[in-house]
Short mmCIF file of C-alpha atoms in Angstrom, two decimals:
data_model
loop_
_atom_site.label_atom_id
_atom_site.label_comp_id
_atom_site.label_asym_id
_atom_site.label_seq_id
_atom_site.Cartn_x
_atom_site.Cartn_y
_atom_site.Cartn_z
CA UNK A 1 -7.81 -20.75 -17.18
CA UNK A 2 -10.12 -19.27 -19.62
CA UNK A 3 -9.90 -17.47 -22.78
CA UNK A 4 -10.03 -14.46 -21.94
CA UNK A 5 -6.55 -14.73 -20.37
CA UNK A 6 -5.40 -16.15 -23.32
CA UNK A 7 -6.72 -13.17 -25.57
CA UNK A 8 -5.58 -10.47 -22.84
CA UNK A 9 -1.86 -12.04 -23.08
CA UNK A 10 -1.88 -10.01 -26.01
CA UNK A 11 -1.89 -7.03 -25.08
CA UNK A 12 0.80 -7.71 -22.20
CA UNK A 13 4.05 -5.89 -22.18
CA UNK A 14 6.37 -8.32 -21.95
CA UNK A 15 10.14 -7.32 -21.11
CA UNK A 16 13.04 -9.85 -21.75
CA UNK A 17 15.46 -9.11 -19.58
CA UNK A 18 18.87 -11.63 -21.51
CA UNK A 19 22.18 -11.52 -23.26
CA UNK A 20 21.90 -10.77 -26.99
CA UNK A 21 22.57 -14.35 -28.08
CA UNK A 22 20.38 -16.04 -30.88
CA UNK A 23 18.47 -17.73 -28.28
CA UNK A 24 17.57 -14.12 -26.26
CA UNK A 25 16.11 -13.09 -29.95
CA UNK A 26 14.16 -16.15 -30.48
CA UNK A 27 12.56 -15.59 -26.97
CA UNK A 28 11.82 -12.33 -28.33
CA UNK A 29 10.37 -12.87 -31.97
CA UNK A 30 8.48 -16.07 -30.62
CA UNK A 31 6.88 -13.83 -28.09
CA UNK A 32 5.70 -11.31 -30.32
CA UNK A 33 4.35 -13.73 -32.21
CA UNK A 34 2.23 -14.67 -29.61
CA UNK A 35 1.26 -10.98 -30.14
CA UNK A 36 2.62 -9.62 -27.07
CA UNK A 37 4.23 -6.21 -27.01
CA UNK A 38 7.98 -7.13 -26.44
CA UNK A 39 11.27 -5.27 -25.44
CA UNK A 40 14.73 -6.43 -24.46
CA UNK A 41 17.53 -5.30 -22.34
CA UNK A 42 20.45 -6.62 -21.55
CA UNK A 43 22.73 -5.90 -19.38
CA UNK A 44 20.13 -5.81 -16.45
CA UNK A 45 18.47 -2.45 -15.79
CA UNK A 46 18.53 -0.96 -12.21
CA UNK A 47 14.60 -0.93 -12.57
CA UNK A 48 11.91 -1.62 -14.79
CA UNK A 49 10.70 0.00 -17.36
CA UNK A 50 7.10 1.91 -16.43
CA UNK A 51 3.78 -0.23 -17.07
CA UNK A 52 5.87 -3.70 -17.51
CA UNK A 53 3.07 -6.61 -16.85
CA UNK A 54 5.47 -9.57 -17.42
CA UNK A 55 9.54 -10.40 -16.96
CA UNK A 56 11.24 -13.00 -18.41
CA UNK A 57 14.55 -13.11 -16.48
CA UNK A 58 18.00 -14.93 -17.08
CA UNK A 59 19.63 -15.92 -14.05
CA UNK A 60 23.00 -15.01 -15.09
CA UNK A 61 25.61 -15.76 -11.99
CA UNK A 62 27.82 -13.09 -13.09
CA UNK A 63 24.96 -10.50 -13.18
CA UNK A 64 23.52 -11.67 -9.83
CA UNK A 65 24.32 -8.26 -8.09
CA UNK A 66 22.18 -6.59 -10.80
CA UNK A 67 19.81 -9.05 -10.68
CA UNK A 68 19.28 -8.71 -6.73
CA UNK A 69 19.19 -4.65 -6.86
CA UNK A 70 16.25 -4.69 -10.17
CA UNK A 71 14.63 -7.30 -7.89
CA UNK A 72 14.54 -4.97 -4.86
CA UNK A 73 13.65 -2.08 -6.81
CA UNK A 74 10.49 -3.66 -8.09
CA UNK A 75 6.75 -1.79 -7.61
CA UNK A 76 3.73 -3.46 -5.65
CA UNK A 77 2.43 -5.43 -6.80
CA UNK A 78 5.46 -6.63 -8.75
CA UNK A 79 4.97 -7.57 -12.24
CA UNK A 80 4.50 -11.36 -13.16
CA UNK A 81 7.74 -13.28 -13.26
CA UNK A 82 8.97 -15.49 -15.40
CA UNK A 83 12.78 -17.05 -14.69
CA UNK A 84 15.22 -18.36 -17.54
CA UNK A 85 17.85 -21.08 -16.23
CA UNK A 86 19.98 -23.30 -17.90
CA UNK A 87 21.08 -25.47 -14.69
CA UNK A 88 20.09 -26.08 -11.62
CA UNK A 89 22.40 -25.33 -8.29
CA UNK A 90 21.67 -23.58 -4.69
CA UNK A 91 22.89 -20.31 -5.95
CA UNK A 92 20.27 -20.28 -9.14
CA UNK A 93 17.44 -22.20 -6.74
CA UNK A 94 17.92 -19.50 -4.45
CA UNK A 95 17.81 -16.19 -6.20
CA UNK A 96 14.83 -18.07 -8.46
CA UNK A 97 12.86 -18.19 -5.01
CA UNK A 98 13.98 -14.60 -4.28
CA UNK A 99 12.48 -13.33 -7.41
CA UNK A 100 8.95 -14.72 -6.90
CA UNK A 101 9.34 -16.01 -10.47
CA UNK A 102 5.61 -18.16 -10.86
CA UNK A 103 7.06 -19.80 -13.89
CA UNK A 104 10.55 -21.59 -15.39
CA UNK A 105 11.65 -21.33 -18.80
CA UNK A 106 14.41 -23.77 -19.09
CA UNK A 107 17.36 -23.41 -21.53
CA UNK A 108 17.93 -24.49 -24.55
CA UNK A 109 14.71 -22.09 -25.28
CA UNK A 110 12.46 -23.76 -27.10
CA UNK A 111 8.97 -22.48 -28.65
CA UNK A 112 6.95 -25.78 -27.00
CA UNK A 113 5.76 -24.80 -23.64
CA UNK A 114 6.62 -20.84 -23.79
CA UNK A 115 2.91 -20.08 -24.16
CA UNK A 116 1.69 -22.22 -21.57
CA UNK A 117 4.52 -20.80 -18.90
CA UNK A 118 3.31 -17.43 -19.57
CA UNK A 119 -0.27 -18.45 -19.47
CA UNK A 120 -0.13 -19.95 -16.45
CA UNK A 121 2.65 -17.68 -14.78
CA UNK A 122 -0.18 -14.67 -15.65
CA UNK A 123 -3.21 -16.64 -14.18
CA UNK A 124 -1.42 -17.41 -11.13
CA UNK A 125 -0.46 -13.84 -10.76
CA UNK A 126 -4.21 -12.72 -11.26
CA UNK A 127 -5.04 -14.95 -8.48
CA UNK A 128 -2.54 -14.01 -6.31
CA UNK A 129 -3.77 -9.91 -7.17
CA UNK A 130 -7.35 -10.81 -5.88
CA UNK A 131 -6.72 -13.12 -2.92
CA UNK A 132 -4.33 -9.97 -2.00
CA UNK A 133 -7.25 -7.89 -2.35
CA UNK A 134 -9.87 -10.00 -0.57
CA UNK A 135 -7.22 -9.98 2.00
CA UNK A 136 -7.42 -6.29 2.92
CA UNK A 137 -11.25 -5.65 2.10
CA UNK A 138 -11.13 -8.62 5.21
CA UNK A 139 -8.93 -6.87 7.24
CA UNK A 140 -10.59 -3.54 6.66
CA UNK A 141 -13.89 -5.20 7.55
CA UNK A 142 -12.59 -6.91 10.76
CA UNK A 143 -11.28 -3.38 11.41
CA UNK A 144 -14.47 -1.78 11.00
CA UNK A 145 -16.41 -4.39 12.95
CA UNK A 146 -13.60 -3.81 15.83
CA UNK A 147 -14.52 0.07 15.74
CA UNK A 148 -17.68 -0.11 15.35
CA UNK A 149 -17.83 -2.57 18.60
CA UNK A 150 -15.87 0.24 20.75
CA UNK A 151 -17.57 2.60 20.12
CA UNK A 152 -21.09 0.53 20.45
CA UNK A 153 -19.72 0.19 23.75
CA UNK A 154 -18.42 3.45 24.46
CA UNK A 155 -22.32 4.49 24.31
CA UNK A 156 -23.91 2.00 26.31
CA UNK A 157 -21.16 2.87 29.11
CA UNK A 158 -22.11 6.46 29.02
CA UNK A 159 -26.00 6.22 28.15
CA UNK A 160 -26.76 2.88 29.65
CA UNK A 161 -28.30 2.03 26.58
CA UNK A 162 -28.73 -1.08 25.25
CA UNK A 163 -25.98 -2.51 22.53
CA UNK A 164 -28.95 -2.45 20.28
CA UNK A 165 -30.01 0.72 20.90
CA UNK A 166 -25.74 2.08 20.62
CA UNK A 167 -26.29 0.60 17.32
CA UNK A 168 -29.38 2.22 16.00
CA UNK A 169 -28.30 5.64 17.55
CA UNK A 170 -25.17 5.39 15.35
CA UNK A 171 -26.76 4.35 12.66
CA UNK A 172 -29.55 7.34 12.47
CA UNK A 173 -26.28 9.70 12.82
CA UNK A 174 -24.65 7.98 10.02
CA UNK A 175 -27.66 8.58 7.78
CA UNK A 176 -28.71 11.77 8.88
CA UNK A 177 -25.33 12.82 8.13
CA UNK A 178 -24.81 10.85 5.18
CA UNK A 179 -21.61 9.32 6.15
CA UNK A 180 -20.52 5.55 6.69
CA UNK A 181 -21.49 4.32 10.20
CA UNK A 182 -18.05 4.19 10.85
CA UNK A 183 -16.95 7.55 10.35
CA UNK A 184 -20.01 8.09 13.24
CA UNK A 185 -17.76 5.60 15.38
CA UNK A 186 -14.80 7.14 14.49
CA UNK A 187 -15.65 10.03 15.75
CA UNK A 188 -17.45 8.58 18.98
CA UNK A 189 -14.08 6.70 20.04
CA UNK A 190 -11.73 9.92 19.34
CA UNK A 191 -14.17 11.92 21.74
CA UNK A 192 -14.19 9.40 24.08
CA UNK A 193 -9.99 9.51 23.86
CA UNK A 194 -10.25 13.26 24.03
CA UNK A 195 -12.62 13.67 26.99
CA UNK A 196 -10.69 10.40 28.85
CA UNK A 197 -8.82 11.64 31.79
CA UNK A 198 -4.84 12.23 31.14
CA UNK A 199 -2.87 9.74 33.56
CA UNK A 200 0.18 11.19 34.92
CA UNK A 201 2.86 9.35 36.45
CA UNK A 202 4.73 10.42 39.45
#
C-alpha cells in the first residue's frame, strides 16, 4: 500500500448508505475528516448515485429487499464496498458475501480502524480493477494469436506456402495498409468463410 493511495482517498466520493442515528453521523463527519467527499442516504436508494467510488453499507435485516435490488442495480465495475454489521448470523454472512463488500466495519462504530478498512478495501479494489484488465488484454491476445493462426493456415492451404512465409505475406499487407496484422487475418478468414462451399442437408 503506498501513499499515494492514501493521498488519492481524498478525493474519493464516499456514500454512506445508514439510518440517521448518532452513530450513521459520526461515520459521516469522521470520514470527511479523513477528507473524503461524503454523502448519506438512508432509507436505501434503488441505485447509486453517479461517479460513487466507495459504499459503506448497513446490513439492515428489515431493509434486505432494498439492499438486494441497489446491489443488483450496481455498474461494472461496481464501486468499492465497504459493509457495516453489528452481529454476525447466516442471513448477514450471506448478503455480506453477496455484496462483494472487501472490507467490515463492525458496530459500535468506532474512529480506530475506519481508515485502515477503507485503505485497504480501496487497494484491494485497485488490484482487483487491473488483474480484471490483464485478464482481457490476455484473452484478447490469445484471441488474436488464435486468428492469426487460422488464417496463417488458411494461406498455406491455398498457396502452399510455408507458415513462415503466411506470416510475412500478412504482415507486408498489414503494413502496406497500415492496419493491425489482424485486421489482415480478419479479413483472410471471413473470405475464406465466404468463398467455403454452403453444405446443404437433405
Amino acid at each position: 500500500m503506498s501513499f499515494a493511495l492514501l493521498r488519492d482517498l481524498r478525493d474519493l466520493k464516499v456514500l454512506v448508505i445508514h439510518p440517521r442515528t448518532s452513530e450513521g453521523d459520526f461515520l459521516v463527519d469522521h470520514l470527511r475528516r479523513i477528507g473524503c467527499t461524503v454523502s448519506c442516504l438512508w432509507p436505501v436508494p434503488p441505485e447509486l448515485p453517479h461517479g460513487t467510488d466507495v459504499v459503506f453499507l448497513a446490513m439492515e435485516d428489515e431493509a434486505r429487499p432494498e439492499i438486494e435490488r441497489l446491489l443488483k442495480s450496481f455498474p461494472n465495475p461496481a464501486p468499492t464496498m465497504l459493509a457495516i454489521v453489528g452481529y454476525e448470523n447466516p442471513s448477514t454472512l450471506q448478503i455480506v458475501l453477496e455484496s462483494g463488500a472487501l472490507a467490515i466495519v463492525e458496530r459500535p462504530i468506532k474512529p480506530f480502524g475506519l481508515l485502515t478498512n477503507l485503505a485497504i478495501a480501496r487497494n484491494l479494489w485497485l488490484e482487483r480493477q487491473k488483474l480484471v484488465k490483464e485478464a482481457r488484454k490476455y484473452k484478447r491476445k490469445v484471441l488474436g494469436d488464435q486468428k492469426l493462426a487460422r488464417a496463417k493456415a488458411i494461406l498455406m492451404a491455398n498457396r502452399g506456402t510455408s507458415e513462415n512465409e503466411a506470416y510475412r505475406e500478412m504482415r507486408e499487407q498489414a503494413m502496406a495498409r497500415r492496419v493491425p496484422i489482424d485486421e489482415i487475418a480478419n479479413s483472410i478468414i471471413n473470405a475464406e468463410q465466404l468463398l467455403r462451399p454452403s453444405q446443404k442437408h437433405d
